Short mmCIF file of N, CA and C in Angstrom, two decimals:
data_model
loop_
_atom_site.label_atom_id
_atom_site.label_comp_id
_atom_site.label_asym_id
_atom_site.label_seq_id
_atom_site.Cartn_x
_atom_site.Cartn_y
_atom_site.Cartn_z
N MET A 1 -22.95 24.81 -19.50
CA MET A 1 -21.67 24.99 -19.59
C MET A 1 -20.74 24.36 -18.96
N THR A 2 -20.08 24.02 -20.05
CA THR A 2 -18.48 22.71 -19.93
C THR A 2 -17.93 23.82 -19.13
N THR A 3 -17.53 23.23 -17.84
CA THR A 3 -16.06 23.24 -16.93
C THR A 3 -15.04 22.72 -17.16
N LYS A 4 -13.79 23.54 -17.30
CA LYS A 4 -12.22 21.74 -17.26
C LYS A 4 -12.68 21.03 -17.03
N PHE A 5 -12.99 20.89 -16.11
CA PHE A 5 -13.07 19.64 -15.00
C PHE A 5 -14.11 18.92 -16.29
N SER A 6 -14.93 18.71 -16.74
CA SER A 6 -15.87 17.76 -17.69
C SER A 6 -15.03 17.92 -19.31
N ARG A 7 -14.14 18.90 -19.99
CA ARG A 7 -13.51 19.22 -20.97
C ARG A 7 -12.07 17.89 -21.03
N VAL A 8 -11.55 18.13 -19.55
CA VAL A 8 -10.31 16.87 -19.32
C VAL A 8 -11.38 15.75 -19.65
N ALA A 9 -12.23 15.40 -18.94
CA ALA A 9 -12.69 14.41 -18.97
C ALA A 9 -13.34 13.36 -20.59
N ALA A 10 -13.60 14.25 -21.21
CA ALA A 10 -14.10 14.02 -22.14
C ALA A 10 -12.46 13.78 -23.03
N ALA A 11 -11.82 14.51 -22.99
CA ALA A 11 -10.61 14.83 -23.94
C ALA A 11 -9.58 12.82 -23.54
N ALA A 12 -10.46 12.24 -22.35
CA ALA A 12 -9.54 11.21 -21.51
C ALA A 12 -10.49 10.43 -22.35
N SER A 13 -11.88 10.45 -22.77
CA SER A 13 -12.53 9.41 -22.76
C SER A 13 -12.40 9.16 -24.49
N ALA A 14 -11.79 10.14 -24.80
CA ALA A 14 -11.26 10.09 -26.23
C ALA A 14 -9.89 8.87 -26.42
N VAL A 15 -8.85 9.71 -25.59
CA VAL A 15 -7.96 9.17 -25.94
C VAL A 15 -8.54 7.67 -25.41
N LEU A 16 -8.86 7.71 -24.72
CA LEU A 16 -9.42 5.87 -24.16
C LEU A 16 -9.31 4.88 -25.39
N ALA A 17 -10.34 5.74 -26.18
CA ALA A 17 -10.79 5.28 -27.92
C ALA A 17 -10.41 4.90 -28.16
N SER A 18 -9.15 5.61 -28.29
CA SER A 18 -8.11 5.44 -29.38
C SER A 18 -7.39 4.17 -29.15
N GLY A 19 -7.16 4.49 -27.91
CA GLY A 19 -6.87 2.84 -27.17
C GLY A 19 -7.08 1.91 -27.68
N LEU A 20 -8.65 2.03 -27.49
CA LEU A 20 -9.51 0.88 -27.67
C LEU A 20 -9.62 0.45 -28.86
N LEU A 21 -8.93 1.33 -29.54
CA LEU A 21 -9.45 1.25 -30.87
C LEU A 21 -7.73 0.67 -31.45
N VAL A 22 -6.95 1.17 -31.03
CA VAL A 22 -5.82 0.02 -30.94
C VAL A 22 -5.58 -1.53 -31.16
N LEU A 23 -6.21 -1.57 -30.23
CA LEU A 23 -5.97 -2.82 -29.63
C LEU A 23 -6.63 -4.13 -30.53
N GLY A 24 -7.62 -3.44 -30.94
CA GLY A 24 -8.59 -3.90 -31.36
C GLY A 24 -8.17 -4.22 -32.76
N ALA A 25 -7.39 -3.48 -33.37
CA ALA A 25 -7.15 -3.65 -34.23
C ALA A 25 -5.75 -4.72 -34.51
N GLY A 26 -5.35 -5.70 -33.20
CA GLY A 26 -4.83 -6.57 -32.86
C GLY A 26 -4.05 -5.69 -32.27
N SER A 27 -3.08 -4.57 -32.29
CA SER A 27 -1.64 -4.27 -31.07
C SER A 27 -2.24 -4.17 -29.93
N ALA A 28 -1.03 -4.52 -29.21
CA ALA A 28 -1.52 -4.13 -27.52
C ALA A 28 -0.80 -2.28 -27.23
N PRO A 29 -1.48 -1.68 -26.85
CA PRO A 29 -0.86 -0.15 -26.01
C PRO A 29 0.41 -0.14 -26.01
N ALA A 30 1.12 0.84 -24.95
CA ALA A 30 2.28 0.74 -24.75
C ALA A 30 1.92 0.35 -23.85
N GLY A 31 1.32 0.01 -23.06
CA GLY A 31 1.64 -0.54 -22.20
C GLY A 31 0.53 0.60 -20.90
N ALA A 32 -0.11 -0.18 -19.83
CA ALA A 32 -1.10 -0.04 -19.01
C ALA A 32 0.14 1.61 -17.83
N ALA A 33 0.98 1.43 -18.04
CA ALA A 33 2.00 2.32 -17.32
C ALA A 33 1.79 3.35 -17.96
N GLY A 34 1.51 3.54 -19.47
CA GLY A 34 0.89 5.09 -19.86
C GLY A 34 -0.14 5.04 -19.32
N LEU A 35 -1.16 5.16 -19.16
CA LEU A 35 -2.10 5.84 -18.69
C LEU A 35 -1.51 7.35 -17.96
N PRO A 36 -2.51 7.89 -17.43
CA PRO A 36 -2.35 9.18 -17.26
C PRO A 36 -2.31 8.92 -15.54
N GLY A 37 -3.29 8.36 -14.93
CA GLY A 37 -3.74 7.36 -13.47
C GLY A 37 -4.81 8.21 -12.91
N ILE A 38 -4.43 8.78 -11.81
CA ILE A 38 -5.76 8.99 -11.22
C ILE A 38 -5.22 10.08 -10.00
N THR A 39 -6.23 11.89 -10.64
CA THR A 39 -5.44 12.48 -9.46
C THR A 39 -7.02 12.78 -8.94
N PHE A 40 -6.45 13.01 -7.79
CA PHE A 40 -7.82 13.72 -6.79
C PHE A 40 -7.44 15.37 -6.63
N TYR A 41 -8.13 16.16 -6.29
CA TYR A 41 -8.54 17.21 -6.41
C TYR A 41 -9.17 17.72 -5.03
N THR A 42 -9.09 18.87 -4.59
CA THR A 42 -9.08 19.46 -3.39
C THR A 42 -10.44 20.59 -3.35
N GLY A 43 -11.27 20.40 -4.65
CA GLY A 43 -12.29 21.32 -4.61
C GLY A 43 -13.11 20.62 -5.25
N PRO A 44 -14.69 20.66 -5.88
CA PRO A 44 -15.45 19.94 -6.23
C PRO A 44 -15.44 20.31 -8.05
N ASN A 45 -15.81 18.98 -8.46
CA ASN A 45 -15.96 19.20 -10.44
C ASN A 45 -14.29 19.33 -10.98
N GLY A 46 -13.34 18.80 -9.68
CA GLY A 46 -11.79 19.19 -11.07
C GLY A 46 -11.90 20.53 -10.13
N THR A 47 -11.38 20.83 -9.55
CA THR A 47 -11.03 22.31 -8.67
C THR A 47 -10.58 21.82 -8.09
N GLY A 48 -9.44 23.09 -7.71
CA GLY A 48 -8.49 22.99 -6.54
C GLY A 48 -7.00 22.84 -6.61
N SER A 49 -6.62 22.49 -5.62
CA SER A 49 -5.30 21.68 -5.80
C SER A 49 -5.39 20.07 -6.25
N ALA A 50 -4.03 19.55 -7.42
CA ALA A 50 -4.10 18.70 -7.92
C ALA A 50 -3.34 17.46 -7.08
N ILE A 51 -4.16 16.47 -6.79
CA ILE A 51 -3.00 15.18 -5.81
C ILE A 51 -3.12 14.35 -6.31
N ALA A 52 -2.03 13.25 -7.25
CA ALA A 52 -1.50 12.01 -7.76
C ALA A 52 -1.88 11.55 -7.09
N ALA A 53 -2.71 10.28 -7.33
CA ALA A 53 -2.85 9.44 -6.91
C ALA A 53 -1.36 8.39 -6.59
N ASN A 54 -0.99 7.81 -5.55
CA ASN A 54 0.83 6.64 -5.97
C ASN A 54 -0.18 5.33 -6.18
N LEU A 55 -0.34 4.69 -7.63
CA LEU A 55 -0.83 3.34 -8.08
C LEU A 55 0.04 2.14 -7.30
N ASP A 56 1.14 2.37 -7.32
CA ASP A 56 2.32 1.69 -7.54
C ASP A 56 2.43 0.67 -5.74
N LYS A 57 1.16 1.28 -5.31
CA LYS A 57 1.47 1.02 -3.55
C LYS A 57 -0.10 -0.28 -3.69
N VAL A 58 0.14 -1.20 -4.21
CA VAL A 58 -1.52 -1.26 -4.27
C VAL A 58 -1.24 -2.67 -3.30
N GLY A 59 -2.96 -2.39 -2.67
CA GLY A 59 -3.16 -2.64 -1.40
C GLY A 59 -3.02 -2.01 -0.15
N GLU A 60 -2.09 -0.82 -0.43
CA GLU A 60 -1.69 -0.15 0.72
C GLU A 60 -2.86 0.93 1.59
N CYS A 61 -2.84 1.28 2.63
CA CYS A 61 -3.62 2.46 2.86
C CYS A 61 -2.71 3.64 2.97
N GLN A 62 -3.22 4.53 1.90
CA GLN A 62 -2.53 5.90 1.76
C GLN A 62 -2.96 7.07 2.23
N GLU A 63 -2.07 7.67 3.31
CA GLU A 63 -3.56 9.18 3.82
C GLU A 63 -3.34 9.69 2.34
N LEU A 64 -4.54 10.45 2.27
CA LEU A 64 -4.28 12.21 1.59
C LEU A 64 -3.51 13.63 2.42
N PRO A 65 -2.62 14.16 1.77
CA PRO A 65 -2.86 15.40 2.91
C PRO A 65 -2.95 16.37 2.92
N THR A 66 -4.38 16.54 2.08
CA THR A 66 -5.79 17.15 2.59
C THR A 66 -7.04 16.77 2.23
N PRO A 67 -8.42 17.36 2.69
CA PRO A 67 -9.28 15.78 2.34
C PRO A 67 -9.30 16.72 0.99
N VAL A 68 -10.32 15.72 -0.21
CA VAL A 68 -10.29 15.49 -1.52
C VAL A 68 -11.58 15.43 -1.80
N GLN A 69 -11.83 16.53 -2.43
CA GLN A 69 -13.59 16.71 -3.19
C GLN A 69 -13.89 15.99 -5.14
N SER A 70 -13.11 16.10 -5.50
CA SER A 70 -13.27 15.15 -6.54
C SER A 70 -12.21 14.35 -6.74
N PHE A 71 -12.79 13.83 -8.37
CA PHE A 71 -11.67 13.12 -9.02
C PHE A 71 -11.39 12.84 -10.48
N LEU A 72 -10.33 12.75 -11.38
CA LEU A 72 -10.57 11.90 -12.38
C LEU A 72 -9.78 11.09 -12.84
N ALA A 73 -10.58 9.90 -12.82
CA ALA A 73 -9.43 8.90 -13.64
C ALA A 73 -9.46 7.90 -14.80
N ILE A 74 -8.67 7.44 -15.60
CA ILE A 74 -7.95 7.23 -16.59
C ILE A 74 -6.44 6.43 -16.15
N SER A 75 -7.25 5.15 -15.55
CA SER A 75 -6.13 4.09 -15.57
C SER A 75 -6.12 2.38 -15.64
N GLU A 76 -5.35 1.90 -15.29
CA GLU A 76 -5.48 0.45 -14.97
C GLU A 76 -6.34 -0.08 -13.94
N ARG A 77 -6.29 0.92 -12.57
CA ARG A 77 -6.71 -0.30 -12.21
C ARG A 77 -7.71 0.90 -10.65
N ASP A 78 -8.29 0.16 -10.54
CA ASP A 78 -9.22 1.00 -9.01
C ASP A 78 -9.00 1.37 -8.48
N VAL A 79 -9.48 2.59 -7.49
CA VAL A 79 -8.77 3.19 -6.05
C VAL A 79 -10.46 3.11 -5.58
N GLU A 80 -9.81 2.93 -3.95
CA GLU A 80 -11.45 2.06 -3.17
C GLU A 80 -10.57 3.75 -2.28
N VAL A 81 -11.15 5.26 -2.12
CA VAL A 81 -11.12 6.74 -1.26
C VAL A 81 -12.58 6.74 -0.06
N TYR A 82 -12.15 6.65 0.86
CA TYR A 82 -13.03 6.09 2.46
C TYR A 82 -12.42 7.47 2.89
N TYR A 83 -13.71 7.56 3.68
CA TYR A 83 -13.87 9.25 4.06
C TYR A 83 -13.18 9.63 5.87
N ASN A 84 -12.89 8.38 6.25
CA ASN A 84 -11.80 8.31 7.31
C ASN A 84 -10.46 8.12 6.88
N ALA A 85 -9.86 8.58 8.27
CA ALA A 85 -8.32 8.04 8.19
C ALA A 85 -8.35 6.13 8.23
N GLY A 86 -6.95 5.69 7.25
CA GLY A 86 -7.05 4.99 8.51
C GLY A 86 -7.23 3.74 7.27
N CYS A 87 -7.94 4.25 6.11
CA CYS A 87 -8.78 3.23 4.62
C CYS A 87 -10.00 2.90 5.75
N ARG A 88 -10.49 3.50 6.69
CA ARG A 88 -11.47 2.66 7.69
C ARG A 88 -12.70 3.19 7.00
N PRO A 89 -13.50 2.50 6.29
CA PRO A 89 -14.68 2.36 5.59
C PRO A 89 -16.31 3.27 6.23
N GLY A 90 -16.92 3.64 5.82
CA GLY A 90 -18.06 4.38 6.81
C GLY A 90 -18.23 5.91 6.65
N ALA A 91 -19.20 6.88 6.88
CA ALA A 91 -19.35 8.58 6.78
C ALA A 91 -18.13 8.68 7.73
N PRO A 92 -18.00 10.22 7.61
CA PRO A 92 -17.04 10.69 8.76
C PRO A 92 -17.09 10.49 9.83
N GLY A 93 -15.91 10.01 10.82
CA GLY A 93 -16.09 9.68 12.27
C GLY A 93 -17.12 8.82 12.65
N LYS A 94 -18.01 8.05 11.68
CA LYS A 94 -18.79 6.71 12.05
C LYS A 94 -18.42 5.56 10.83
N ASP A 95 -18.47 4.76 12.29
CA ASP A 95 -18.05 3.44 11.47
C ASP A 95 -19.28 2.43 10.30
N GLY A 96 -18.94 2.04 9.39
CA GLY A 96 -19.82 1.71 8.47
C GLY A 96 -18.88 0.99 7.09
N ASP A 97 -19.86 0.00 6.05
CA ASP A 97 -19.72 -0.23 5.04
C ASP A 97 -19.12 1.13 3.88
N LEU A 98 -19.74 2.88 4.14
CA LEU A 98 -19.59 3.31 2.86
C LEU A 98 -18.07 3.74 2.38
N LEU A 99 -18.04 3.44 1.15
CA LEU A 99 -16.88 4.47 0.68
C LEU A 99 -17.07 4.28 -0.99
N TYR A 100 -15.88 5.42 -1.40
CA TYR A 100 -16.22 5.53 -2.96
C TYR A 100 -15.07 4.28 -3.72
N VAL A 101 -15.50 4.55 -4.71
CA VAL A 101 -14.05 3.17 -6.00
C VAL A 101 -14.42 4.13 -7.17
N THR A 102 -13.35 4.53 -7.50
CA THR A 102 -13.29 5.29 -8.66
C THR A 102 -13.45 4.27 -10.21
N GLY A 103 -13.21 3.36 -9.72
CA GLY A 103 -13.33 2.81 -11.52
C GLY A 103 -12.59 3.00 -12.44
N THR A 104 -11.89 2.95 -13.23
CA THR A 104 -10.52 3.19 -14.23
C THR A 104 -10.81 4.30 -15.28
N LEU A 105 -12.11 4.44 -15.20
CA LEU A 105 -11.89 5.15 -16.35
C LEU A 105 -13.32 6.38 -16.33
N GLY A 106 -12.97 7.80 -15.42
CA GLY A 106 -14.32 8.39 -15.14
C GLY A 106 -14.05 9.71 -14.39
N SER A 107 -14.96 10.05 -13.80
CA SER A 107 -14.49 11.79 -12.99
C SER A 107 -15.71 11.64 -12.31
N GLY A 108 -15.49 12.59 -10.78
CA GLY A 108 -17.04 12.75 -10.50
C GLY A 108 -16.69 13.54 -8.92
N ASN A 109 -17.12 14.00 -8.30
CA ASN A 109 -17.59 14.43 -6.40
C ASN A 109 -17.77 12.97 -5.93
N PHE A 110 -16.94 13.56 -5.10
CA PHE A 110 -17.21 12.41 -3.42
C PHE A 110 -18.32 13.05 -2.67
N SER A 111 -19.16 11.70 -2.31
CA SER A 111 -20.04 12.87 -1.24
C SER A 111 -19.45 12.83 0.02
N TYR A 112 -18.61 12.98 0.58
CA TYR A 112 -17.41 13.52 1.52
C TYR A 112 -16.40 13.98 1.22
N ALA A 113 -15.32 14.37 2.24
CA ALA A 113 -14.04 14.48 1.29
C ALA A 113 -13.85 13.34 2.34
N GLY A 114 -12.57 13.02 0.41
CA GLY A 114 -11.78 11.93 0.79
C GLY A 114 -10.17 12.42 1.47
N LEU A 115 -10.21 10.99 2.68
CA LEU A 115 -8.78 11.14 3.21
C LEU A 115 -7.92 10.08 3.59
N SER A 116 -8.78 8.89 2.63
CA SER A 116 -7.72 8.26 2.34
C SER A 116 -8.04 6.98 1.23
N TYR A 117 -6.76 5.95 0.87
CA TYR A 117 -7.44 5.28 -0.24
C TYR A 117 -6.08 4.70 -0.46
N ARG A 118 -6.74 3.72 -0.60
CA ARG A 118 -5.91 2.06 -1.14
C ARG A 118 -6.51 1.75 -2.50
N VAL A 119 -5.07 1.66 -3.51
CA VAL A 119 -5.22 1.05 -4.32
C VAL A 119 -5.78 -0.76 -4.51
N ARG A 120 -6.71 -1.09 -5.79
CA ARG A 120 -6.93 -1.87 -6.06
C ARG A 120 -5.57 -3.14 -7.07
N GLY A 121 -6.11 -4.29 -6.49
CA GLY A 121 -4.94 -5.08 -7.48
C GLY A 121 -5.32 -5.45 -8.88
#
């Protein structure tokens, strides 16, 4: 069964592949700022409310307005997602080194609800 989330991720992959073909032809794309970005979802598999990540605040910890369960990334930047407020690594309520890095192209579900994030430079 194909979900809306997997169809969107497949379409995103096709868009990126088109851009790579343009790059291979010697032309630069219009700019990384033209990429859709990273969207967090309150439910698994891209369901629930959508929350756009603010990619302009590189290196700053940003709190999410509500816990998130999944994401779709088509971006020029990686985003670190934390399961604790204040960009504190670790499992929920615990210290540790656990966090999730979205990458620049992908989608998925988090192990725990994401509460804060930081955009990598």
